[in-house]
Amino acid sequence: MPDLSLTSAFQFELPEELIAKHPVEPRDSSRLLLLDRRTGRMAHHTFRALPGLLGNGDLLVVNESKVLPARLFGYRALTGGRWEGLYLDSLPGGEWSIICQTRGTLHPGEEIVVQPCHGGDLPRPTDASLTLSLLDRDANGVWRTRVDSQRTAAELLEEFGTMPLPPYIGRKVANDADRVRYQTVYAREGGSVAAPTAGLHFTAELLASCAAKGIERASVTLHVGLGTFRPVESERLDQHVMHREWCAVPAETADAISRCKQSGGRVIAVGTTTMRTLESSAIQNQGRIEAWQGETDLFIRPGFDFRVADVLLTNFHLPGSTLLVLVAAFAGYEQTLAAYAEAIRECYRFYSYGDAMLIGDFSAA
């Protein structure tokens, strides 16, 4: 076995054609690779088979964060040059945090004219516009900007923004279908700049089927930040500086988890964001399952002591990413790489719009 403290241990070769550029329809027709982390057994299913793989008394915990239409397009008022930006957050003074991309060098004091962008095309000249004034840039390249409007960020992004699709999808501008499909059906609280992708496979009908079987559902919130899908660039995992994201476990969710555990059910973390939220809460509460909210920079690596989730539902992730490292910590390194090799042989679809894995003890499944 390779040295699991090294980033190189989590690299693999993926054929370009297996990167999903568009979602399947309907959502629950995606494929689902079951991995028994106790035995290493694998089985192939479609996602709509999920209720039959879980049982009465099990608990699905989902991330209800909603993806903001955070990608912006426009031009530099000074030069007319094209500009692209990604809204990250609103600051206490009303300014926005934004990362920018353009030719040349941006300077404090410059103004950016943002134009509406919908339908999958770059913006055309229009009377509607939004002006951003660049104030200063931090060491990570994030600009603090003043906005020439008293409207809320949510309102402005809805009018001027588009969904922030990952670059590997290969489409610069999201289309109208992406505004629906790059969002879970249960998304509620806006704040993410990337989707919690494991939840994209659920339909309202599938959730109803789970409920009819006695599979309960509870929610957490983790607002997915820009760094979630960033590959680890350091040679050693312990040298990687993990990004910070805001998350919360409501009291009703903590109570539902406690009831599930006491009755012998399994807690299913829907996605790595849910897993990080639950385990961050347990760490903050000295192992207890209690309500909590705050920022987390938890980097789950092999050897981590999982205290809450019994099962992980997740998509297939980028080589060398913190997400892949988390999966290997939960499923076991060799079993994770074996499952990824099986998925490649069987032409599973990878990444945000791709297929899913269900990882846990399924000796009776």
PDB file of C-alpha atoms in Angstrom, residues 85-329:
ATOM      1  CA  GLY A  85     -16.583  36.989 -11.816  1.00  0.00           C
ATOM      2  CA  LEU A  86     -17.818  34.647  -9.130  1.00  0.00           C
ATOM      3  CA  TYR A  87     -19.733  36.015  -6.156  1.00  0.00           C
ATOM      4  CA  LEU A  88     -18.541  34.390  -2.927  1.00  0.00           C
ATOM      5  CA  ASP A  89     -20.191  36.204  -0.048  1.00  0.00           C
ATOM      6  CA  SER A  90     -21.680  39.432   1.262  1.00  0.00           C
ATOM      7  CA  LEU A  91     -19.696  41.310   3.892  1.00  0.00           C
ATOM      8  CA  PRO A  92     -21.097  43.096   6.979  1.00  0.00           C
ATOM      9  CA  GLY A  93     -20.765  46.513   5.305  1.00  0.00           C
ATOM     10  CA  GLY A  94     -22.797  45.407   2.291  1.00  0.00           C
ATOM     11  CA  GLU A  95     -19.784  44.860   0.009  1.00  0.00           C
ATOM     12  CA  TRP A  96     -19.362  41.644  -1.969  1.00  0.00           C
ATOM     13  CA  SER A  97     -16.449  39.252  -2.026  1.00  0.00           C
ATOM     14  CA  ILE A  98     -15.739  38.278  -5.633  1.00  0.00           C
ATOM     15  CA  ILE A  99     -13.039  36.548  -7.626  1.00  0.00           C
ATOM     16  CA  CYS A 100     -12.391  38.070 -11.042  1.00  0.00           C
ATOM     17  CA  GLN A 101     -11.015  36.911 -14.370  1.00  0.00           C
ATOM     18  CA  THR A 102     -10.057  39.261 -17.210  1.00  0.00           C
ATOM     19  CA  ARG A 103      -7.186  40.117 -19.512  1.00  0.00           C
ATOM     20  CA  GLY A 104      -4.623  42.421 -17.989  1.00  0.00           C
ATOM     21  CA  THR A 105      -4.405  43.597 -14.403  1.00  0.00           C
ATOM     22  CA  LEU A 106      -7.299  44.923 -12.370  1.00  0.00           C
ATOM     23  CA  HIS A 107      -6.674  47.864 -10.044  1.00  0.00           C
ATOM     24  CA  PRO A 108      -8.461  49.258  -6.981  1.00  0.00           C
ATOM     25  CA  GLY A 109     -10.933  51.934  -8.016  1.00  0.00           C
ATOM     26  CA  GLU A 110     -11.873  50.262 -11.313  1.00  0.00           C
ATOM     27  CA  GLU A 111     -15.522  49.764 -12.137  1.00  0.00           C
ATOM     28  CA  ILE A 112     -17.045  46.617 -13.606  1.00  0.00           C
ATOM     29  CA  VAL A 113     -20.314  46.718 -15.545  1.00  0.00           C
ATOM     30  CA  VAL A 114     -22.216  43.452 -15.001  1.00  0.00           C
ATOM     31  CA  GLN A 115     -24.850  42.412 -17.545  1.00  0.00           C
ATOM     32  CA  PRO A 116     -27.684  39.861 -17.298  1.00  0.00           C
ATOM     33  CA  CYS A 117     -26.715  36.409 -18.536  1.00  0.00           C
ATOM     34  CA  HIS A 118     -29.372  33.782 -19.180  1.00  0.00           C
ATOM     35  CA  GLY A 119     -30.219  31.054 -21.670  1.00  0.00           C
ATOM     36  CA  GLY A 120     -26.720  29.644 -22.089  1.00  0.00           C
ATOM     37  CA  ASP A 121     -25.292  32.562 -24.049  1.00  0.00           C
ATOM     38  CA  LEU A 122     -22.852  35.315 -23.109  1.00  0.00           C
ATOM     39  CA  PRO A 123     -24.619  38.644 -22.358  1.00  0.00           C
ATOM     40  CA  ARG A 124     -25.580  40.990 -25.156  1.00  0.00           C
ATOM     41  CA  PRO A 125     -25.749  44.791 -24.926  1.00  0.00           C
ATOM     42  CA  THR A 126     -28.679  45.722 -22.706  1.00  0.00           C
ATOM     43  CA  ASP A 127     -30.010  48.675 -20.771  1.00  0.00           C
ATOM     44  CA  ALA A 128     -29.973  46.628 -17.567  1.00  0.00           C
ATOM     45  CA  SER A 129     -26.636  46.651 -15.801  1.00  0.00           C
ATOM     46  CA  LEU A 130     -25.047  46.551 -12.382  1.00  0.00           C
ATOM     47  CA  THR A 131     -21.880  48.430 -11.493  1.00  0.00           C
ATOM     48  CA  LEU A 132     -19.270  46.993  -9.138  1.00  0.00           C
ATOM     49  CA  SER A 133     -16.457  49.160  -7.787  1.00  0.00           C
ATOM     50  CA  LEU A 134     -13.266  47.286  -6.930  1.00  0.00           C
ATOM     51  CA  LEU A 135     -11.977  48.314  -3.504  1.00  0.00           C
ATOM     52  CA  ASP A 136      -9.100  46.008  -2.545  1.00  0.00           C
ATOM     53  CA  ARG A 137      -7.860  42.461  -3.031  1.00  0.00           C
ATOM     54  CA  ASP A 138      -6.672  40.018  -0.371  1.00  0.00           C
ATOM     55  CA  ALA A 139      -3.745  37.592  -0.471  1.00  0.00           C
ATOM     56  CA  ASN A 140      -5.964  34.869  -1.995  1.00  0.00           C
ATOM     57  CA  GLY A 141      -6.954  37.073  -4.928  1.00  0.00           C
ATOM     58  CA  VAL A 142     -10.477  37.778  -3.643  1.00  0.00           C
ATOM     59  CA  TRP A 143     -11.738  41.303  -4.330  1.00  0.00           C
ATOM     60  CA  ARG A 144     -13.878  43.373  -1.986  1.00  0.00           C
ATOM     61  CA  THR A 145     -16.336  45.281  -4.145  1.00  0.00           C
ATOM     62  CA  ARG A 146     -18.960  47.967  -3.609  1.00  0.00           C
ATOM     63  CA  VAL A 147     -22.319  47.411  -5.328  1.00  0.00           C
ATOM     64  CA  ASP A 148     -24.328  50.323  -6.767  1.00  0.00           C
ATOM     65  CA  SER A 149     -27.682  48.970  -5.571  1.00  0.00           C
ATOM     66  CA  GLN A 150     -29.654  48.739  -2.348  1.00  0.00           C
ATOM     67  CA  ARG A 151     -31.226  45.429  -3.399  1.00  0.00           C
ATOM     68  CA  THR A 152     -30.196  42.198  -1.720  1.00  0.00           C
ATOM     69  CA  ALA A 153     -27.463  40.020  -3.141  1.00  0.00           C
ATOM     70  CA  ALA A 154     -30.014  37.251  -3.731  1.00  0.00           C
ATOM     71  CA  GLU A 155     -32.194  39.581  -5.825  1.00  0.00           C
ATOM     72  CA  LEU A 156     -29.276  40.913  -7.863  1.00  0.00           C
ATOM     73  CA  LEU A 157     -27.788  37.487  -8.516  1.00  0.00           C
ATOM     74  CA  GLU A 158     -31.172  36.194  -9.649  1.00  0.00           C
ATOM     75  CA  GLU A 159     -31.340  38.994 -12.242  1.00  0.00           C
ATOM     76  CA  PHE A 160     -27.721  39.157 -13.367  1.00  0.00           C
ATOM     77  CA  GLY A 161     -26.126  35.828 -12.453  1.00  0.00           C
ATOM     78  CA  THR A 162     -26.018  32.332 -13.849  1.00  0.00           C
ATOM     79  CA  MET A 163     -25.334  28.973 -12.234  1.00  0.00           C
ATOM     80  CA  PRO A 164     -21.612  28.452 -11.454  1.00  0.00           C
ATOM     81  CA  LEU A 165     -20.982  25.184 -13.275  1.00  0.00           C
ATOM     82  CA  PRO A 166     -17.618  23.493 -12.601  1.00  0.00           C
ATOM     83  CA  PRO A 167     -15.060  24.047 -15.390  1.00  0.00           C
ATOM     84  CA  TYR A 168     -14.849  20.334 -16.275  1.00  0.00           C
ATOM     85  CA  ILE A 169     -18.447  20.437 -17.531  1.00  0.00           C
ATOM     86  CA  GLY A 170     -17.058  22.433 -20.440  1.00  0.00           C
ATOM     87  CA  ARG A 171     -19.787  25.068 -20.773  1.00  0.00           C
ATOM     88  CA  LYS A 172     -18.831  28.636 -19.919  1.00  0.00           C
ATOM     89  CA  VAL A 173     -22.426  29.746 -19.424  1.00  0.00           C
ATOM     90  CA  ALA A 174     -25.102  27.623 -17.747  1.00  0.00           C
ATOM     91  CA  ASN A 175     -28.333  27.162 -19.692  1.00  0.00           C
ATOM     92  CA  ASP A 176     -31.880  27.414 -18.393  1.00  0.00           C
ATOM     93  CA  ALA A 177     -32.008  23.674 -17.691  1.00  0.00           C
ATOM     94  CA  ASP A 178     -28.941  23.980 -15.449  1.00  0.00           C
ATOM     95  CA  ARG A 179     -30.810  26.444 -13.224  1.00  0.00           C
ATOM     96  CA  VAL A 180     -33.079  23.534 -12.292  1.00  0.00           C
ATOM     97  CA  ARG A 181     -30.783  20.521 -12.548  1.00  0.00           C
ATOM     98  CA  TYR A 182     -27.740  21.982 -10.758  1.00  0.00           C
ATOM     99  CA  GLN A 183     -29.934  22.265  -7.672  1.00  0.00           C
ATOM    100  CA  THR A 184     -31.351  19.619  -5.340  1.00  0.00           C
ATOM    101  CA  VAL A 185     -35.129  19.289  -5.182  1.00  0.00           C
ATOM    102  CA  TYR A 186     -35.000  20.051  -1.450  1.00  0.00           C
ATOM    103  CA  ALA A 187     -32.655  23.082  -1.627  1.00  0.00           C
ATOM    104  CA  ARG A 188     -33.884  25.766   0.743  1.00  0.00           C
ATOM    105  CA  GLU A 189     -31.252  28.169   2.099  1.00  0.00           C
ATOM    106  CA  GLY A 190     -29.182  30.093  -0.460  1.00  0.00           C
ATOM    107  CA  GLY A 191     -25.446  30.303   0.109  1.00  0.00           C
ATOM    108  CA  SER A 192     -23.516  27.775  -1.998  1.00  0.00           C
ATOM    109  CA  VAL A 193     -21.394  28.459  -5.074  1.00  0.00           C
ATOM    110  CA  ALA A 194     -21.295  24.757  -5.987  1.00  0.00           C
ATOM    111  CA  ALA A 195     -23.927  22.059  -5.651  1.00  0.00           C
ATOM    112  CA  PRO A 196     -23.902  19.374  -2.941  1.00  0.00           C
ATOM    113  CA  THR A 197     -23.927  16.909  -5.808  1.00  0.00           C
ATOM    114  CA  ALA A 198     -24.920  13.646  -4.093  1.00  0.00           C
ATOM    115  CA  GLY A 199     -28.376  15.119  -3.598  1.00  0.00           C
ATOM    116  CA  LEU A 200     -28.903  15.894  -7.288  1.00  0.00           C
ATOM    117  CA  HIS A 201     -30.159  12.328  -7.895  1.00  0.00           C
ATOM    118  CA  PHE A 202     -33.219  12.620  -5.681  1.00  0.00           C
ATOM    119  CA  THR A 203     -36.697  13.277  -7.049  1.00  0.00           C
ATOM    120  CA  ALA A 204     -39.768  14.160  -5.008  1.00  0.00           C
ATOM    121  CA  GLU A 205     -41.185  10.748  -5.910  1.00  0.00           C
ATOM    122  CA  LEU A 206     -38.080   8.916  -4.706  1.00  0.00           C
ATOM    123  CA  LEU A 207     -38.121  10.813  -1.425  1.00  0.00           C
ATOM    124  CA  ALA A 208     -41.779   9.831  -1.028  1.00  0.00           C
ATOM    125  CA  SER A 209     -40.854   6.181  -1.668  1.00  0.00           C
ATOM    126  CA  CYS A 210     -38.200   6.395   1.041  1.00  0.00           C
ATOM    127  CA  ALA A 211     -40.720   7.883   3.482  1.00  0.00           C
ATOM    128  CA  ALA A 212     -43.268   5.181   2.669  1.00  0.00           C
ATOM    129  CA  LYS A 213     -40.701   2.554   3.640  1.00  0.00           C
ATOM    130  CA  GLY A 214     -40.058   4.209   6.992  1.00  0.00           C
ATOM    131  CA  ILE A 215     -36.822   5.914   5.976  1.00  0.00           C
ATOM    132  CA  GLU A 216     -36.820   9.294   7.668  1.00  0.00           C
ATOM    133  CA  ARG A 217     -35.171  12.491   6.458  1.00  0.00           C
ATOM    134  CA  ALA A 218     -33.417  15.276   8.340  1.00  0.00           C
ATOM    135  CA  SER A 219     -31.348  18.210   7.134  1.00  0.00           C
ATOM    136  CA  VAL A 220     -28.178  20.117   7.780  1.00  0.00           C
ATOM    137  CA  THR A 221     -26.759  23.136   5.999  1.00  0.00           C
ATOM    138  CA  LEU A 222     -23.252  23.592   4.660  1.00  0.00           C
ATOM    139  CA  HIS A 223     -22.754  26.422   2.192  1.00  0.00           C
ATOM    140  CA  VAL A 224     -20.383  24.913  -0.354  1.00  0.00           C
ATOM    141  CA  GLY A 225     -17.454  27.226  -1.029  1.00  0.00           C
ATOM    142  CA  LEU A 226     -15.021  27.647  -3.860  1.00  0.00           C
ATOM    143  CA  GLY A 227     -12.386  25.433  -2.256  1.00  0.00           C
ATOM    144  CA  THR A 228     -14.502  22.277  -1.919  1.00  0.00           C
ATOM    145  CA  PHE A 229     -13.475  20.851  -5.293  1.00  0.00           C
ATOM    146  CA  ARG A 230      -9.951  22.247  -5.336  1.00  0.00           C
ATOM    147  CA  PRO A 231      -7.279  19.562  -5.769  1.00  0.00           C
ATOM    148  CA  VAL A 232      -4.689  19.257  -3.041  1.00  0.00           C
ATOM    149  CA  GLU A 233      -1.549  20.941  -4.407  1.00  0.00           C
ATOM    150  CA  SER A 234       0.839  20.134  -1.557  1.00  0.00           C
ATOM    151  CA  GLU A 235       2.920  16.959  -1.637  1.00  0.00           C
ATOM    152  CA  ARG A 236       1.667  15.874   1.777  1.00  0.00           C
ATOM    153  CA  LEU A 237      -1.975  15.929   2.838  1.00  0.00           C
ATOM    154  CA  ASP A 238      -1.158  17.442   6.212  1.00  0.00           C
ATOM    155  CA  GLN A 239       0.363  20.455   4.425  1.00  0.00           C
ATOM    156  CA  HIS A 240      -2.932  21.304   2.710  1.00  0.00           C
ATOM    157  CA  VAL A 241      -4.728  24.352   4.097  1.00  0.00           C
ATOM    158  CA  MET A 242      -8.399  23.459   4.138  1.00  0.00           C
ATOM    159  CA  HIS A 243     -10.953  26.094   3.175  1.00  0.00           C
ATOM    160  CA  ARG A 244     -13.529  27.198   5.762  1.00  0.00           C
ATOM    161  CA  GLU A 245     -17.268  26.830   5.199  1.00  0.00           C
ATOM    162  CA  TRP A 246     -20.266  27.753   7.324  1.00  0.00           C
ATOM    163  CA  CYS A 247     -22.471  24.877   8.425  1.00  0.00           C
ATOM    164  CA  ALA A 248     -25.241  24.076  10.885  1.00  0.00           C
ATOM    165  CA  VAL A 249     -26.909  21.077  12.523  1.00  0.00           C
ATOM    166  CA  PRO A 250     -30.408  22.065  13.759  1.00  0.00           C
ATOM    167  CA  ALA A 251     -31.711  20.726  17.062  1.00  0.00           C
ATOM    168  CA  GLU A 252     -34.407  18.670  15.314  1.00  0.00           C
ATOM    169  CA  THR A 253     -31.745  16.952  13.206  1.00  0.00           C
ATOM    170  CA  ALA A 254     -29.615  16.170  16.248  1.00  0.00           C
ATOM    171  CA  ASP A 255     -32.721  14.685  17.903  1.00  0.00           C
ATOM    172  CA  ALA A 256     -33.546  12.614  14.805  1.00  0.00           C
ATOM    173  CA  ILE A 257     -29.997  11.221  14.719  1.00  0.00           C
ATOM    174  CA  SER A 258     -30.162  10.300  18.406  1.00  0.00           C
ATOM    175  CA  ARG A 259     -33.500   8.506  17.907  1.00  0.00           C
ATOM    176  CA  CYS A 260     -32.121   6.670  14.876  1.00  0.00           C
ATOM    177  CA  LYS A 261     -29.058   5.497  16.768  1.00  0.00           C
ATOM    178  CA  GLN A 262     -31.082   4.397  19.794  1.00  0.00           C
ATOM    179  CA  SER A 263     -33.494   2.360  17.646  1.00  0.00           C
ATOM    180  CA  GLY A 264     -30.711   0.607  15.743  1.00  0.00           C
ATOM    181  CA  GLY A 265     -31.164   2.470  12.468  1.00  0.00           C
ATOM    182  CA  ARG A 266     -28.414   3.756  10.222  1.00  0.00           C
ATOM    183  CA  VAL A 267     -27.530   7.403   9.603  1.00  0.00           C
ATOM    184  CA  ILE A 268     -26.935   7.996   5.879  1.00  0.00           C
ATOM    185  CA  ALA A 269     -24.882  11.101   5.110  1.00  0.00           C
ATOM    186  CA  VAL A 270     -26.031  12.345   1.711  1.00  0.00           C
ATOM    187  CA  GLY A 271     -22.796  13.789   0.376  1.00  0.00           C
ATOM    188  CA  THR A 272     -19.386  14.713   1.684  1.00  0.00           C
ATOM    189  CA  THR A 273     -20.701  18.126   2.762  1.00  0.00           C
ATOM    190  CA  THR A 274     -23.217  16.451   5.070  1.00  0.00           C
ATOM    191  CA  MET A 275     -20.512  14.119   6.375  1.00  0.00           C
ATOM    192  CA  ARG A 276     -18.180  17.027   7.194  1.00  0.00           C
ATOM    193  CA  THR A 277     -21.014  18.914   8.894  1.00  0.00           C
ATOM    194  CA  LEU A 278     -22.046  15.979  11.087  1.00  0.00           C
ATOM    195  CA  GLU A 279     -18.498  15.083  12.078  1.00  0.00           C
ATOM    196  CA  SER A 280     -17.579  18.731  12.712  1.00  0.00           C
ATOM    197  CA  SER A 281     -20.550  18.993  15.053  1.00  0.00           C
ATOM    198  CA  ALA A 282     -19.507  15.821  16.895  1.00  0.00           C
ATOM    199  CA  ILE A 283     -15.978  17.174  17.350  1.00  0.00           C
ATOM    200  CA  GLN A 284     -17.260  20.492  18.677  1.00  0.00           C
ATOM    201  CA  ASN A 285     -19.581  18.681  21.110  1.00  0.00           C
ATOM    202  CA  GLN A 286     -16.950  16.197  22.414  1.00  0.00           C
ATOM    203  CA  GLY A 287     -18.524  13.314  20.506  1.00  0.00           C
ATOM    204  CA  ARG A 288     -22.123  14.072  21.427  1.00  0.00           C
ATOM    205  CA  ILE A 289     -24.850  14.552  18.849  1.00  0.00           C
ATOM    206  CA  GLU A 290     -26.136  18.050  19.563  1.00  0.00           C
ATOM    207  CA  ALA A 291     -27.236  21.164  17.699  1.00  0.00           C
ATOM    208  CA  TRP A 292     -24.345  23.286  16.470  1.00  0.00           C
ATOM    209  CA  GLN A 293     -23.445  25.922  13.924  1.00  0.00           C
ATOM    210  CA  GLY A 294     -20.196  27.588  12.932  1.00  0.00           C
ATOM    211  CA  GLU A 295     -17.357  27.424  10.437  1.00  0.00           C
ATOM    212  CA  THR A 296     -15.545  24.192   9.708  1.00  0.00           C
ATOM    213  CA  ASP A 297     -12.192  23.487   8.089  1.00  0.00           C
ATOM    214  CA  LEU A 298     -12.322  19.757   8.858  1.00  0.00           C
ATOM    215  CA  PHE A 299     -10.162  17.702   6.478  1.00  0.00           C
ATOM    216  CA  ILE A 300     -11.159  14.049   6.867  1.00  0.00           C
ATOM    217  CA  ARG A 301      -8.221  11.778   6.044  1.00  0.00           C
ATOM    218  CA  PRO A 302      -7.522   8.032   6.448  1.00  0.00           C
ATOM    219  CA  GLY A 303      -7.402   7.176  10.130  1.00  0.00           C
ATOM    220  CA  PHE A 304     -10.268   9.531  11.006  1.00  0.00           C
ATOM    221  CA  ASP A 305     -12.650   8.285  13.713  1.00  0.00           C
ATOM    222  CA  PHE A 306     -16.182   8.587  12.289  1.00  0.00           C
ATOM    223  CA  ARG A 307     -18.707   9.160  15.072  1.00  0.00           C
ATOM    224  CA  VAL A 308     -22.038   9.891  13.401  1.00  0.00           C
ATOM    225  CA  ALA A 309     -22.665   8.531   9.889  1.00  0.00           C
ATOM    226  CA  ASP A 310     -22.982   4.801   9.197  1.00  0.00           C
ATOM    227  CA  VAL A 311     -23.449   5.100   5.429  1.00  0.00           C
ATOM    228  CA  LEU A 312     -22.144   7.589   2.857  1.00  0.00           C
ATOM    229  CA  LEU A 313     -23.930   8.447  -0.384  1.00  0.00           C
ATOM    230  CA  THR A 314     -21.603  10.339  -2.718  1.00  0.00           C
ATOM    231  CA  ASN A 315     -20.658  11.008  -6.332  1.00  0.00           C
ATOM    232  CA  PHE A 316     -17.345  10.081  -7.993  1.00  0.00           C
ATOM    233  CA  HIS A 317     -14.733  12.754  -7.327  1.00  0.00           C
ATOM    234  CA  LEU A 318     -11.704  14.447  -8.847  1.00  0.00           C
ATOM    235  CA  PRO A 319      -8.269  12.806  -8.507  1.00  0.00           C
ATOM    236  CA  GLY A 320      -6.235  14.293  -5.689  1.00  0.00           C
ATOM    237  CA  SER A 321      -9.229  16.071  -4.140  1.00  0.00           C
ATOM    238  CA  THR A 322     -10.120  16.348  -0.469  1.00  0.00           C
ATOM    239  CA  LEU A 323     -13.434  14.689  -1.360  1.00  0.00           C
ATOM    240  CA  LEU A 324     -11.736  11.546  -2.671  1.00  0.00           C
ATOM    241  CA  VAL A 325      -9.539  11.460   0.433  1.00  0.00           C
ATOM    242  CA  LEU A 326     -12.685  11.614   2.603  1.00  0.00           C
ATOM    243  CA  VAL A 327     -14.260   8.705   0.713  1.00  0.00           C
ATOM    244  CA  ALA A 328     -11.090   6.645   1.147  1.00  0.00           C
ATOM    245  CA  ALA A 329     -11.096   7.419   4.875  1.00  0.00           C
TER     246      ALA A 329
END
